[in-house]
Amino acid sequence: MSTEEIAAEQAYLSMLYGHLDDMRDTAEERLSRALRDGGMTGEPGESAQALVDRDAAATRYTRRLAQLDAAEHGLCFGRLDLIDGERYHIGRIGIHDDTGDDYEPLLLDWRAPAARPFYVATGASPHGVRRRRHIKTRKRTVTAISDETLDLTSADPEALTGEAALLAALTAGRTGRMSDIVETIQAEQDAIIRSPHRGVLVVQGGAGTGKTVVALHRAAYLLYTHRDLLSKRGVLIVGPNATFLRYIGEVLPSLGETGVLLATVGELFPGVTGDRREDPAVAEVKGRPEMARVLAEAVLDRQWVPEDRLEIVHDGQTLVLTREVCERVRSQVRATSLLHNEARPLVVKGVADVLTRQLAERLGEGIEGGHDLIDDEEFKAMRRELLEDNREIWAAIDLLWPVLTPQRLLTDLFASADRLAAAAPGLPGRELLERAPGGGWSAADVPLLDEAAEILGVDDRAARAAAEEERLRRVAYAQGVLDISEGSRSMDVDGHGDAEVLSAADLVDAERFAERHAGADDRSTAERAAADRTWTFGHVIVDEAQELSQMAWRMLMRRIPTRWMTLVGDIAQTGSPAGAASWREALAPYTGDRWSLTVLNVNYRMPAEVMAVAAGVLAELDPTLPVPRSVRETGESPWQAKSRDVAGIAAEEARLVGRGRLAVVVPSSRLDELSAEVLGGTAGAPDLAEPVVVLDVAGAKGLEFDSVIVVDPARIVAESVRGLNDLYVALTRTTRRLGVVHDGDLPGPLAGLPARA
């Protein structure tokens, strides 16, 4: 490419950065002004809501600054020259020339409809594009440009968009963090990113087909296209593990989107982090849909009645709750269909009424008319006194109908073989659920906690009453402020009624004044959603969705009643025994047939040499499964080495990779052992920025590295009922080199690997 053309693009880029700097300066100035004067504009009446205005302005301009900062790197990466003579530059954000009347676009946001031909135009279907230019930059300098001329003589419908730029991105060394693909989105990926589907969209794709980055770019596109809706309700992205979420954590910020909640299944119950390791067999039992019925039965089992009677001593008298009375109260309360904790006040009233009548009858013995002499008000006073003064009554009520948290319900259930037998008669593997209290919660427990919360409910009457009392207190205080404030009444300033100075009382009443000064919730949408179990999102994206159990699906569906979801995964990579064998099996209970499937078939991650090895495993799993087509070859053949010196081989491989990243993928049962051998320490949260990491298959899901060594593949297969799926995952994490280290026999699909030189 000529130096003149590079110089022209450099001049244009410098102009764009000038506009970006101006936009940043404006946002910083407005943020500073909002913080300085409370967001007031000087208009009458605005002082009453200065804090609210300030917080809203600060949030708005802080978010704007974050978007502008994210656009700094790779601001402009492409240009479209159209057949009609128009020319558009494409970049991370939109920039317009606001100096004239036409508001001319200087840079199109990659998500704008007019930018779509940059990703989908081909020689066979040019979409009005004469030439597509890819612009490579480093900081604010143009380093290279490459052009594609689109005409009917180069009509290859499967041609890669921007092949040079794409291959450069694919062969670049990994950094331990996923990067965006905004410059190199391919047509099949763009169709998914911009899909208008408003239901459940399933993206099935083999290893390396770009499912994750497509899902993340779809989140950015939806936030751009449906900003009003999704900024209020938020977008939830669910990933398979915490390491994966750290790995993808910079993609959306790099695209200017920071208001998204990223979480694992184990983090979707506020106050609980499900990070305890769980035996796969136990996780499989906990993930079964039958567990919903088990938990419902466990709650009913806690609504207890005595075998004979309960006795309560009050003021020297013994009051009695017979089994028949307790059963009657329980039946009456259950008939209301209220949730367990919400119904407890009715149990309290029912029990207290029975005991108060007994007390009244005894007080009235020997008196004509007996307890009929006590009127309703006296009866209520006696009942209130009984409940306030007698702890034995509350102890009895706690036996009959205890207040239960989800944590207490599950802890008590799993700690008792008798409770499990009562709640889950005939459940295969029930004994696997037994465990002593303590030790934290696993990711498989979190959907059960969420289910329990749905069954138990919350008696929030006291909290609502306290909130109302606090509101009334604020209103009363605000009214006092208005009453004593100087000029609380309008003043006639000229004596003729023609002009007056308005006071606060003229512009706002006490209730509104109190609301404005109650303190705005300055948390982001993502922060508020993370703290609220009942929050419903505008859109939900699930990565590695094939791993979710049926109980996890139940929990997620409560978060998105509209069922507007994007699910990405690969059935061939299902490793969890509780995971899905098919998308229909996973989704039918919640959506029926109302979901759409799209398939990604091009493998961008692994070179063809590695894909050929993985294809052997895929064929043994299911011969009907399609093998993704690799877009490149490297000339480096995968190898195997029969050796126990994993550390030595890993050190040599790390040297060969240079500044890239190496992953040693091992059986779960050997994770601690091989972490100590290779890294010199016990297994912990892996730091993907390090040159070498040791992971089991579950920890490696969704990640990619320059080189991968798979250790003891036979044990990986043997450790799980879906061992071949796990082996397929392990083999497909690399972008360049693959090796297998073992000290025994190899699984059949790997038997033909050549020995390491």
Short mmCIF file of C-alpha atoms in Angstrom, two decimals, residues 29-502:
data_model
loop_
_atom_site.label_atom_id
_atom_site.label_comp_id
_atom_site.label_asym_id
_atom_site.label_seq_id
_atom_site.Cartn_x
_atom_site.Cartn_y
_atom_site.Cartn_z
CA GLU A 29 -16.27 19.39 32.23
CA ARG A 30 -19.92 18.43 32.65
CA LEU A 31 -19.04 15.80 35.25
CA SER A 32 -16.99 18.36 37.17
CA ARG A 33 -19.80 20.90 36.98
CA ALA A 34 -22.38 18.35 38.14
CA LEU A 35 -20.27 17.41 41.13
CA ARG A 36 -19.48 21.04 41.90
CA ASP A 37 -22.93 22.58 41.91
CA GLY A 38 -25.16 19.57 42.42
CA GLY A 39 -26.37 19.46 38.85
CA MET A 40 -28.48 22.62 39.30
CA THR A 41 -29.11 24.78 36.30
CA GLY A 42 -30.41 27.75 38.23
CA GLU A 43 -34.02 27.18 37.22
CA PRO A 44 -36.63 27.75 39.96
CA GLY A 45 -37.35 24.70 42.06
CA GLU A 46 -34.27 22.71 41.13
CA SER A 47 -32.61 23.14 44.52
CA ALA A 48 -35.02 20.62 46.02
CA GLN A 49 -33.62 17.82 43.88
CA ALA A 50 -30.00 18.88 43.65
CA LEU A 51 -28.69 15.60 45.04
CA VAL A 52 -30.76 13.52 42.64
CA ASP A 53 -29.67 15.65 39.69
CA ARG A 54 -26.04 15.47 40.74
CA ASP A 55 -26.05 11.69 41.09
CA ALA A 56 -27.84 11.18 37.78
CA ALA A 57 -25.48 13.54 35.96
CA ALA A 58 -22.42 12.00 37.57
CA THR A 59 -23.53 8.53 36.57
CA ARG A 60 -24.32 9.62 33.01
CA TYR A 61 -21.02 11.41 32.41
CA THR A 62 -18.94 8.77 34.19
CA ARG A 63 -20.46 6.15 31.89
CA ARG A 64 -19.78 8.37 28.89
CA LEU A 65 -16.14 8.79 29.89
CA ALA A 66 -15.79 5.03 30.24
CA GLN A 67 -17.14 4.57 26.70
CA LEU A 68 -14.76 7.17 25.29
CA ASP A 69 -11.79 5.67 27.11
CA ALA A 70 -12.70 2.23 25.76
CA ALA A 71 -12.69 3.61 22.22
CA GLU A 72 -9.13 4.97 22.55
CA HIS A 73 -7.51 1.73 21.40
CA GLY A 74 -8.49 0.86 17.84
CA LEU A 75 -10.84 3.83 17.44
CA CYS A 76 -11.10 3.36 13.67
CA PHE A 77 -10.36 0.01 12.05
CA GLY A 78 -12.06 0.03 8.68
CA ARG A 79 -13.48 1.91 5.70
CA LEU A 80 -16.21 1.18 3.20
CA ASP A 81 -16.02 2.63 -0.32
CA LEU A 82 -19.47 2.23 -1.83
CA ILE A 83 -20.32 1.82 -5.48
CA ASP A 84 -22.34 5.06 -5.40
CA GLY A 85 -19.25 7.01 -4.35
CA GLU A 86 -20.06 7.31 -0.64
CA ARG A 87 -17.31 6.52 1.85
CA TYR A 88 -17.69 5.54 5.53
CA HIS A 89 -15.10 4.87 8.19
CA ILE A 90 -16.02 2.19 10.76
CA GLY A 91 -14.99 2.20 14.40
CA ARG A 92 -15.78 1.42 18.01
CA ILE A 93 -18.10 4.39 18.56
CA GLY A 94 -19.99 6.84 16.40
CA ILE A 95 -18.55 10.32 15.84
CA HIS A 96 -20.42 13.08 14.01
CA ASP A 97 -19.45 16.50 12.76
CA ASP A 98 -21.76 18.72 14.79
CA THR A 99 -20.41 21.98 13.40
CA GLY A 100 -22.84 22.10 10.49
CA ASP A 101 -26.51 21.49 9.88
CA ASP A 102 -26.15 18.02 8.38
CA TYR A 103 -24.65 16.30 11.46
CA GLU A 104 -22.39 14.37 9.07
CA PRO A 105 -21.12 10.97 10.31
CA LEU A 106 -17.34 10.98 10.55
CA LEU A 107 -17.13 7.50 12.09
CA LEU A 108 -19.83 4.83 12.07
CA ASP A 109 -20.33 2.75 15.21
CA TRP A 110 -19.68 -0.88 14.22
CA ARG A 111 -23.17 -1.76 15.53
CA ALA A 112 -24.98 0.75 13.31
CA PRO A 113 -27.04 -0.75 10.44
CA ALA A 114 -25.00 1.21 7.89
CA ALA A 115 -21.82 -0.51 9.11
CA ARG A 116 -23.09 -4.03 8.55
CA PRO A 117 -21.72 -4.40 4.96
CA PHE A 118 -18.24 -4.18 6.47
CA TYR A 119 -18.85 -7.65 7.94
CA VAL A 120 -21.10 -9.36 5.41
CA ALA A 121 -20.12 -8.06 1.97
CA THR A 122 -18.56 -10.66 -0.32
CA GLY A 123 -17.74 -10.83 -3.98
CA ALA A 124 -20.94 -12.79 -4.54
CA SER A 125 -23.02 -10.32 -2.53
CA PRO A 126 -21.19 -6.99 -2.27
CA HIS A 127 -24.06 -5.08 -0.56
CA GLY A 128 -23.20 -1.99 -2.59
CA VAL A 129 -19.54 -2.06 -1.50
CA ARG A 130 -16.81 -1.44 -4.07
CA ARG A 131 -13.89 -1.75 -1.69
CA ARG A 132 -13.45 -2.71 1.95
CA ARG A 133 -10.39 -1.40 3.74
CA HIS A 134 -8.93 -2.77 7.00
CA ILE A 135 -6.92 -0.21 8.94
CA LYS A 136 -4.32 -1.44 11.43
CA THR A 137 -3.30 0.99 14.15
CA ARG A 138 -1.03 1.09 17.16
CA LYS A 139 -2.14 3.67 19.69
CA ARG A 140 -2.94 6.70 17.48
CA THR A 141 -0.78 5.74 14.53
CA VAL A 142 -1.79 3.92 11.34
CA THR A 143 0.63 1.05 10.85
CA ALA A 144 -0.87 -0.75 7.83
CA ILE A 145 -3.89 -0.90 5.56
CA SER A 146 -5.20 -3.73 3.40
CA ASP A 147 -7.92 -3.52 0.77
CA GLU A 148 -10.42 -6.01 -0.63
CA THR A 149 -12.01 -5.18 -3.96
CA LEU A 150 -15.44 -6.75 -4.18
CA ASP A 151 -16.64 -7.54 -7.68
CA LEU A 152 -18.35 -10.44 -9.40
CA THR A 153 -15.08 -11.92 -10.63
CA SER A 154 -14.06 -12.94 -7.08
CA ALA A 155 -17.36 -14.53 -6.07
CA ASP A 156 -16.41 -17.01 -3.34
CA PRO A 157 -19.39 -17.27 -0.96
CA GLU A 158 -17.20 -18.84 1.75
CA ALA A 159 -14.43 -16.27 1.53
CA LEU A 160 -13.23 -14.92 4.85
CA THR A 161 -13.94 -11.27 5.54
CA GLY A 162 -10.65 -9.43 5.87
CA GLU A 163 -8.60 -12.63 5.68
CA ALA A 164 -5.27 -10.94 6.34
CA ALA A 165 -6.54 -9.11 9.41
CA LEU A 166 -8.34 -12.23 10.65
CA LEU A 167 -5.31 -14.52 10.34
CA ALA A 168 -3.11 -11.92 12.01
CA ALA A 169 -5.50 -11.88 14.97
CA LEU A 170 -5.69 -15.68 15.12
CA THR A 171 -1.93 -16.19 15.11
CA ALA A 172 -1.18 -13.42 17.63
CA GLY A 173 0.06 -14.64 21.00
CA ARG A 174 -2.47 -15.04 23.81
CA THR A 175 -2.31 -12.61 26.72
CA GLY A 176 -4.40 -14.34 29.35
CA ARG A 177 -7.40 -12.15 28.48
CA MET A 178 -9.89 -12.55 25.66
CA SER A 179 -9.84 -9.68 23.17
CA ASP A 180 -12.75 -8.44 21.09
CA ILE A 181 -13.16 -9.34 17.41
CA VAL A 182 -14.86 -6.13 16.39
CA GLU A 183 -12.35 -5.67 13.55
CA THR A 184 -12.67 -9.22 12.18
CA ILE A 185 -16.28 -10.33 12.66
CA GLN A 186 -17.25 -12.81 9.96
CA ALA A 187 -20.57 -12.91 8.12
CA GLU A 188 -21.96 -15.98 9.94
CA GLN A 189 -21.00 -14.40 13.27
CA ASP A 190 -22.48 -11.04 12.34
CA ALA A 191 -25.82 -12.68 11.52
CA ILE A 192 -26.01 -13.99 15.09
CA ILE A 193 -24.79 -10.76 16.69
CA ARG A 194 -27.49 -8.72 14.93
CA SER A 195 -30.24 -11.34 15.05
CA PRO A 196 -33.63 -9.69 15.71
CA HIS A 197 -34.94 -12.86 17.39
CA ARG A 198 -36.75 -11.93 20.62
CA GLY A 199 -37.00 -15.44 22.06
CA VAL A 200 -34.46 -18.09 22.96
CA LEU A 201 -31.63 -18.12 20.40
CA VAL A 202 -29.36 -21.17 20.68
CA VAL A 203 -25.93 -20.93 19.08
CA GLN A 204 -24.50 -24.42 18.66
CA GLY A 205 -20.87 -24.39 17.63
CA GLY A 206 -17.95 -26.76 17.80
CA ALA A 207 -14.79 -25.91 19.67
CA GLY A 208 -13.03 -22.78 18.38
CA THR A 209 -15.95 -21.44 16.35
CA GLY A 210 -16.09 -18.17 18.28
CA LYS A 211 -19.30 -18.77 20.26
CA THR A 212 -18.14 -16.79 23.28
CA VAL A 213 -16.97 -13.68 21.43
CA VAL A 214 -20.13 -13.75 19.34
CA ALA A 215 -22.22 -13.84 22.51
CA LEU A 216 -20.28 -10.92 24.02
CA HIS A 217 -20.53 -8.84 20.86
CA ARG A 218 -24.24 -9.64 20.73
CA ALA A 219 -24.54 -8.23 24.25
CA ALA A 220 -22.83 -5.02 23.09
CA TYR A 221 -25.03 -4.85 19.99
CA LEU A 222 -28.25 -5.34 21.97
CA LEU A 223 -27.23 -2.70 24.50
CA TYR A 224 -26.64 -0.30 21.60
CA THR A 225 -29.89 -1.16 19.82
CA HIS A 226 -32.19 -1.47 22.86
CA ARG A 227 -30.47 0.96 25.20
CA ASP A 228 -33.59 2.24 26.98
CA LEU A 229 -34.86 -1.22 27.91
CA LEU A 230 -31.60 -2.95 28.73
CA SER A 231 -30.03 -0.07 30.64
CA LYS A 232 -32.95 -0.33 33.09
CA ARG A 233 -33.29 -4.10 33.36
CA GLY A 234 -29.68 -5.05 32.62
CA VAL A 235 -27.98 -7.92 30.83
CA LEU A 236 -26.83 -11.05 32.67
CA ILE A 237 -23.98 -13.14 31.27
CA VAL A 238 -23.54 -16.54 32.92
CA GLY A 239 -20.21 -18.34 32.51
CA PRO A 240 -18.96 -21.78 33.57
CA ASN A 241 -16.43 -20.69 36.20
CA ALA A 242 -14.80 -17.67 37.81
CA THR A 243 -11.58 -18.08 35.80
CA PHE A 244 -13.57 -17.87 32.57
CA LEU A 245 -15.31 -14.68 33.73
CA ARG A 246 -11.95 -13.07 34.48
CA TYR A 247 -10.77 -14.19 31.05
CA ILE A 248 -13.65 -12.48 29.22
CA GLY A 249 -13.95 -9.56 31.64
CA GLU A 250 -12.29 -6.97 29.42
CA VAL A 251 -14.20 -7.63 26.20
CA LEU A 252 -17.36 -5.64 26.91
CA PRO A 253 -15.53 -2.69 28.51
CA SER A 254 -13.34 -2.56 25.38
CA LEU A 255 -16.57 -2.20 23.41
CA GLY A 256 -17.77 0.62 25.66
CA GLU A 257 -20.25 -1.43 27.71
CA THR A 258 -19.76 -1.63 31.47
CA GLY A 259 -23.29 -2.19 32.81
CA VAL A 260 -23.42 -5.97 32.40
CA LEU A 261 -23.51 -8.48 35.25
CA LEU A 262 -21.10 -11.38 34.77
CA ALA A 263 -21.69 -14.32 37.11
CA THR A 264 -21.39 -18.06 37.46
CA VAL A 265 -24.34 -20.21 38.47
CA GLY A 266 -22.74 -20.36 41.92
CA GLU A 267 -22.99 -16.56 42.28
CA LEU A 268 -26.67 -16.06 41.46
CA PHE A 269 -27.96 -16.29 45.04
CA PRO A 270 -27.10 -13.07 46.92
CA GLY A 271 -24.99 -13.66 49.99
CA VAL A 272 -23.77 -17.08 48.84
CA THR A 273 -20.77 -18.03 46.72
CA GLY A 274 -21.00 -21.60 45.50
CA ASP A 275 -17.31 -22.39 45.28
CA ARG A 276 -17.06 -25.61 47.29
CA ARG A 277 -15.92 -28.54 45.18
CA GLU A 278 -18.67 -31.07 44.59
CA ASP A 279 -18.36 -34.70 43.61
CA PRO A 280 -19.83 -35.02 40.08
CA ALA A 281 -22.15 -37.83 41.20
CA VAL A 282 -23.57 -35.63 43.97
CA ALA A 283 -23.91 -32.68 41.59
CA GLU A 284 -25.84 -34.90 39.19
CA VAL A 285 -28.39 -35.80 41.88
CA LYS A 286 -28.75 -32.16 42.97
CA GLY A 287 -29.28 -31.10 39.37
CA ARG A 288 -32.23 -33.40 38.68
CA PRO A 289 -35.64 -31.76 38.18
CA GLU A 290 -37.03 -34.09 40.87
CA MET A 291 -35.18 -31.98 43.44
CA ALA A 292 -37.88 -29.31 43.10
CA ARG A 293 -40.41 -31.81 44.44
CA VAL A 294 -37.95 -32.98 47.11
CA LEU A 295 -37.58 -29.43 48.42
CA ALA A 296 -41.33 -28.87 48.40
CA GLU A 297 -41.77 -32.05 50.43
CA ALA A 298 -38.97 -31.00 52.77
CA VAL A 299 -40.87 -27.79 53.54
CA LEU A 300 -44.11 -29.69 54.18
CA ASP A 301 -42.20 -32.04 56.45
CA ARG A 302 -41.20 -29.04 58.60
CA GLN A 303 -44.86 -28.14 59.11
CA TRP A 304 -44.98 -30.52 62.03
CA VAL A 305 -47.69 -31.83 64.35
CA PRO A 306 -47.04 -33.73 67.61
CA GLU A 307 -47.81 -37.41 68.03
CA ASP A 308 -50.00 -36.64 71.03
CA ARG A 309 -49.91 -33.13 72.49
CA LEU A 310 -47.83 -30.10 73.42
CA GLU A 311 -48.11 -28.50 76.83
CA ILE A 312 -47.42 -24.82 77.60
CA VAL A 313 -47.30 -23.45 81.15
CA HIS A 314 -48.69 -19.94 81.58
CA ASP A 315 -49.14 -18.23 84.94
CA GLY A 316 -49.06 -21.59 86.68
CA GLN A 317 -51.63 -23.13 84.34
CA THR A 318 -50.98 -25.81 81.77
CA LEU A 319 -52.41 -25.07 78.34
CA VAL A 320 -52.65 -27.89 75.79
CA LEU A 321 -52.23 -28.16 72.03
CA THR A 322 -53.55 -31.56 70.96
CA ARG A 323 -52.57 -33.29 67.74
CA GLU A 324 -56.09 -32.75 66.40
CA VAL A 325 -55.93 -29.01 67.09
CA CYS A 326 -52.49 -28.71 65.45
CA GLU A 327 -53.66 -30.65 62.39
CA ARG A 328 -56.70 -28.39 62.07
CA VAL A 329 -54.58 -25.23 62.24
CA ARG A 330 -52.11 -26.67 59.72
CA SER A 331 -54.87 -27.65 57.29
CA GLN A 332 -56.51 -24.23 57.52
CA VAL A 333 -53.23 -22.43 56.88
CA ARG A 334 -52.19 -24.71 54.01
CA ALA A 335 -55.56 -24.09 52.38
CA THR A 336 -54.61 -20.42 51.93
CA SER A 337 -51.83 -21.47 49.48
CA LEU A 338 -49.52 -18.90 51.04
CA LEU A 339 -45.80 -19.62 51.00
CA HIS A 340 -44.37 -21.15 54.15
CA ASN A 341 -42.88 -18.08 55.81
CA GLU A 342 -45.69 -15.83 54.59
CA ALA A 343 -48.22 -18.18 56.21
CA ARG A 344 -46.51 -18.35 59.61
CA PRO A 345 -48.43 -15.31 61.03
CA LEU A 346 -51.65 -17.28 60.46
CA VAL A 347 -50.19 -20.19 62.41
CA VAL A 348 -49.24 -17.82 65.22
CA LYS A 349 -52.77 -16.43 65.30
CA GLY A 350 -54.39 -19.87 65.11
CA VAL A 351 -52.31 -21.30 67.96
CA ALA A 352 -52.67 -18.17 70.07
CA ASP A 353 -56.46 -18.18 69.60
CA VAL A 354 -56.71 -21.79 70.79
CA LEU A 355 -54.62 -21.14 73.89
CA THR A 356 -56.33 -17.83 74.67
CA ARG A 357 -59.72 -19.55 74.57
CA GLN A 358 -58.46 -22.18 76.98
CA LEU A 359 -57.19 -19.46 79.30
CA ALA A 360 -60.43 -17.51 79.05
CA GLU A 361 -62.50 -20.60 79.80
CA ARG A 362 -60.45 -21.33 82.90
CA LEU A 363 -60.68 -17.75 84.10
CA GLY A 364 -64.44 -17.88 83.63
CA GLU A 365 -65.00 -21.21 85.36
CA GLY A 366 -67.68 -20.89 88.01
CA ILE A 367 -68.98 -17.72 86.43
CA GLU A 368 -72.29 -17.92 84.61
CA GLY A 369 -71.65 -17.49 80.90
CA GLY A 370 -67.99 -18.50 81.25
CA HIS A 371 -65.65 -17.00 78.74
CA ASP A 372 -68.55 -15.39 76.91
CA LEU A 373 -68.22 -12.58 79.43
CA ILE A 374 -64.95 -11.60 77.69
CA ASP A 375 -65.53 -9.30 74.73
CA ASP A 376 -63.42 -9.16 71.55
CA GLU A 377 -61.14 -6.40 72.77
CA GLU A 378 -60.42 -8.22 76.03
CA PHE A 379 -59.80 -11.42 74.10
CA LYS A 380 -57.29 -9.67 71.82
CA ALA A 381 -55.57 -8.12 74.83
CA MET A 382 -55.26 -11.54 76.48
CA ARG A 383 -53.87 -13.03 73.27
CA ARG A 384 -51.38 -10.21 72.90
CA GLU A 385 -50.25 -10.61 76.52
CA LEU A 386 -49.90 -14.35 76.04
CA LEU A 387 -47.65 -13.92 73.00
CA GLU A 388 -45.58 -11.15 74.57
CA ASP A 389 -44.93 -12.86 77.91
CA ASN A 390 -44.62 -16.57 77.23
CA ARG A 391 -41.55 -17.97 75.50
CA GLU A 392 -42.92 -21.52 75.64
CA ILE A 393 -45.64 -20.55 73.16
CA TRP A 394 -43.04 -19.32 70.66
CA ALA A 395 -40.99 -22.46 71.18
CA ALA A 396 -44.09 -24.53 70.37
CA ILE A 397 -44.85 -22.43 67.28
CA ASP A 398 -41.24 -22.87 66.13
CA LEU A 399 -41.73 -26.62 66.35
CA LEU A 400 -45.04 -26.54 64.49
CA TRP A 401 -44.11 -24.02 61.78
CA PRO A 402 -40.52 -22.74 62.02
CA VAL A 403 -39.19 -19.67 60.24
CA LEU A 404 -36.95 -21.17 57.56
CA THR A 405 -34.25 -19.65 55.41
CA PRO A 406 -33.16 -21.51 52.29
CA GLN A 407 -29.80 -22.13 53.95
CA ARG A 408 -31.38 -23.61 57.07
CA LEU A 409 -33.76 -25.80 55.06
CA LEU A 410 -30.96 -27.34 53.00
CA THR A 411 -28.52 -27.65 55.91
CA ASP A 412 -31.09 -29.49 58.05
CA LEU A 413 -32.23 -31.64 55.13
CA PHE A 414 -28.76 -32.81 54.10
CA ALA A 415 -27.69 -33.39 57.71
CA SER A 416 -30.55 -35.81 58.45
CA ALA A 417 -31.09 -39.19 56.83
CA ASP A 418 -34.61 -39.21 58.28
CA ARG A 419 -35.50 -35.85 56.75
CA LEU A 420 -34.12 -36.97 53.39
CA ALA A 421 -36.12 -40.18 53.57
CA ALA A 422 -39.29 -38.23 54.31
CA ALA A 423 -38.74 -35.70 51.52
CA ALA A 424 -37.26 -37.98 48.86
CA PRO A 425 -38.63 -41.51 49.19
CA GLY A 426 -37.38 -43.65 46.33
CA LEU A 427 -34.99 -41.03 44.94
CA PRO A 428 -32.01 -42.89 43.43
CA GLY A 429 -28.73 -41.69 44.96
CA ARG A 430 -30.50 -40.02 47.90
CA GLU A 431 -27.76 -41.14 50.27
CA LEU A 432 -25.23 -39.10 48.29
CA LEU A 433 -26.90 -35.92 49.52
CA GLU A 434 -26.10 -36.60 53.17
CA ARG A 435 -23.40 -34.37 54.63
CA ALA A 436 -22.55 -32.70 57.91
CA PRO A 437 -23.39 -29.01 58.37
CA GLY A 438 -20.74 -26.47 57.38
CA GLY A 439 -18.13 -26.48 54.65
CA GLY A 440 -19.80 -23.88 52.46
CA TRP A 441 -21.94 -24.27 49.39
CA SER A 442 -21.23 -25.69 45.94
CA ALA A 443 -22.44 -24.41 42.58
CA ALA A 444 -24.89 -27.33 42.55
CA ASP A 445 -26.40 -26.08 45.83
CA VAL A 446 -27.18 -22.58 44.58
CA PRO A 447 -30.12 -23.55 42.32
CA LEU A 448 -31.51 -25.54 45.28
CA LEU A 449 -31.22 -22.49 47.53
CA ASP A 450 -33.01 -20.43 44.90
CA GLU A 451 -35.75 -23.04 44.59
CA ALA A 452 -36.13 -23.13 48.37
CA ALA A 453 -36.46 -19.35 48.45
CA GLU A 454 -39.32 -19.60 45.95
CA ILE A 455 -41.09 -22.20 48.10
CA LEU A 456 -40.49 -20.53 51.45
CA GLY A 457 -41.21 -16.91 50.66
CA VAL A 458 -40.53 -14.10 53.09
CA ASP A 459 -42.80 -12.58 55.71
CA ASP A 460 -41.80 -8.98 55.07
CA ARG A 461 -44.67 -7.29 56.92
CA ALA A 462 -42.40 -6.04 59.69
CA ALA A 463 -39.89 -4.66 57.17
CA ARG A 464 -42.64 -2.92 55.20
CA ALA A 465 -44.11 -1.46 58.35
CA ALA A 466 -40.69 -0.17 59.41
CA ALA A 467 -40.13 1.34 55.96
CA GLU A 468 -43.50 3.09 56.08
CA GLU A 469 -42.75 4.42 59.55
CA GLU A 470 -39.43 5.78 58.32
CA ARG A 471 -41.13 7.38 55.31
CA LEU A 472 -43.66 9.12 57.51
CA ARG A 473 -40.86 10.33 59.77
CA ARG A 474 -39.05 11.85 56.78
CA VAL A 475 -42.24 13.52 55.57
CA ALA A 476 -42.88 15.02 59.00
CA TYR A 477 -39.32 16.31 59.17
CA ALA A 478 -39.59 17.77 55.65
CA GLN A 479 -42.81 19.52 56.57
CA GLY A 480 -41.08 21.08 59.55
CA VAL A 481 -38.28 22.34 57.33
CA LEU A 482 -40.78 23.89 54.94
CA ASP A 483 -42.75 25.46 57.80
CA ILE A 484 -39.79 27.21 59.39
CA SER A 485 -37.79 28.04 56.27
CA GLU A 486 -37.45 31.71 55.57
CA GLY A 487 -40.07 32.88 53.11
CA SER A 488 -42.03 29.67 53.34
CA ARG A 489 -44.90 31.68 51.89
CA SER A 490 -44.89 33.63 48.65
CA MET A 491 -43.82 37.24 49.07
CA ASP A 492 -45.34 40.11 47.09
CA VAL A 493 -42.19 42.05 46.26
CA ASP A 494 -43.76 45.16 44.71
CA GLY A 495 -46.87 45.49 46.87
CA HIS A 496 -49.20 45.18 43.89
CA GLY A 497 -49.22 41.40 43.41
CA ASP A 498 -47.48 41.71 40.06
CA ALA A 499 -44.25 40.07 41.10
CA GLU A 500 -43.42 37.63 43.81
CA VAL A 501 -40.55 35.48 45.03
CA LEU A 502 -41.56 31.83 45.19
#
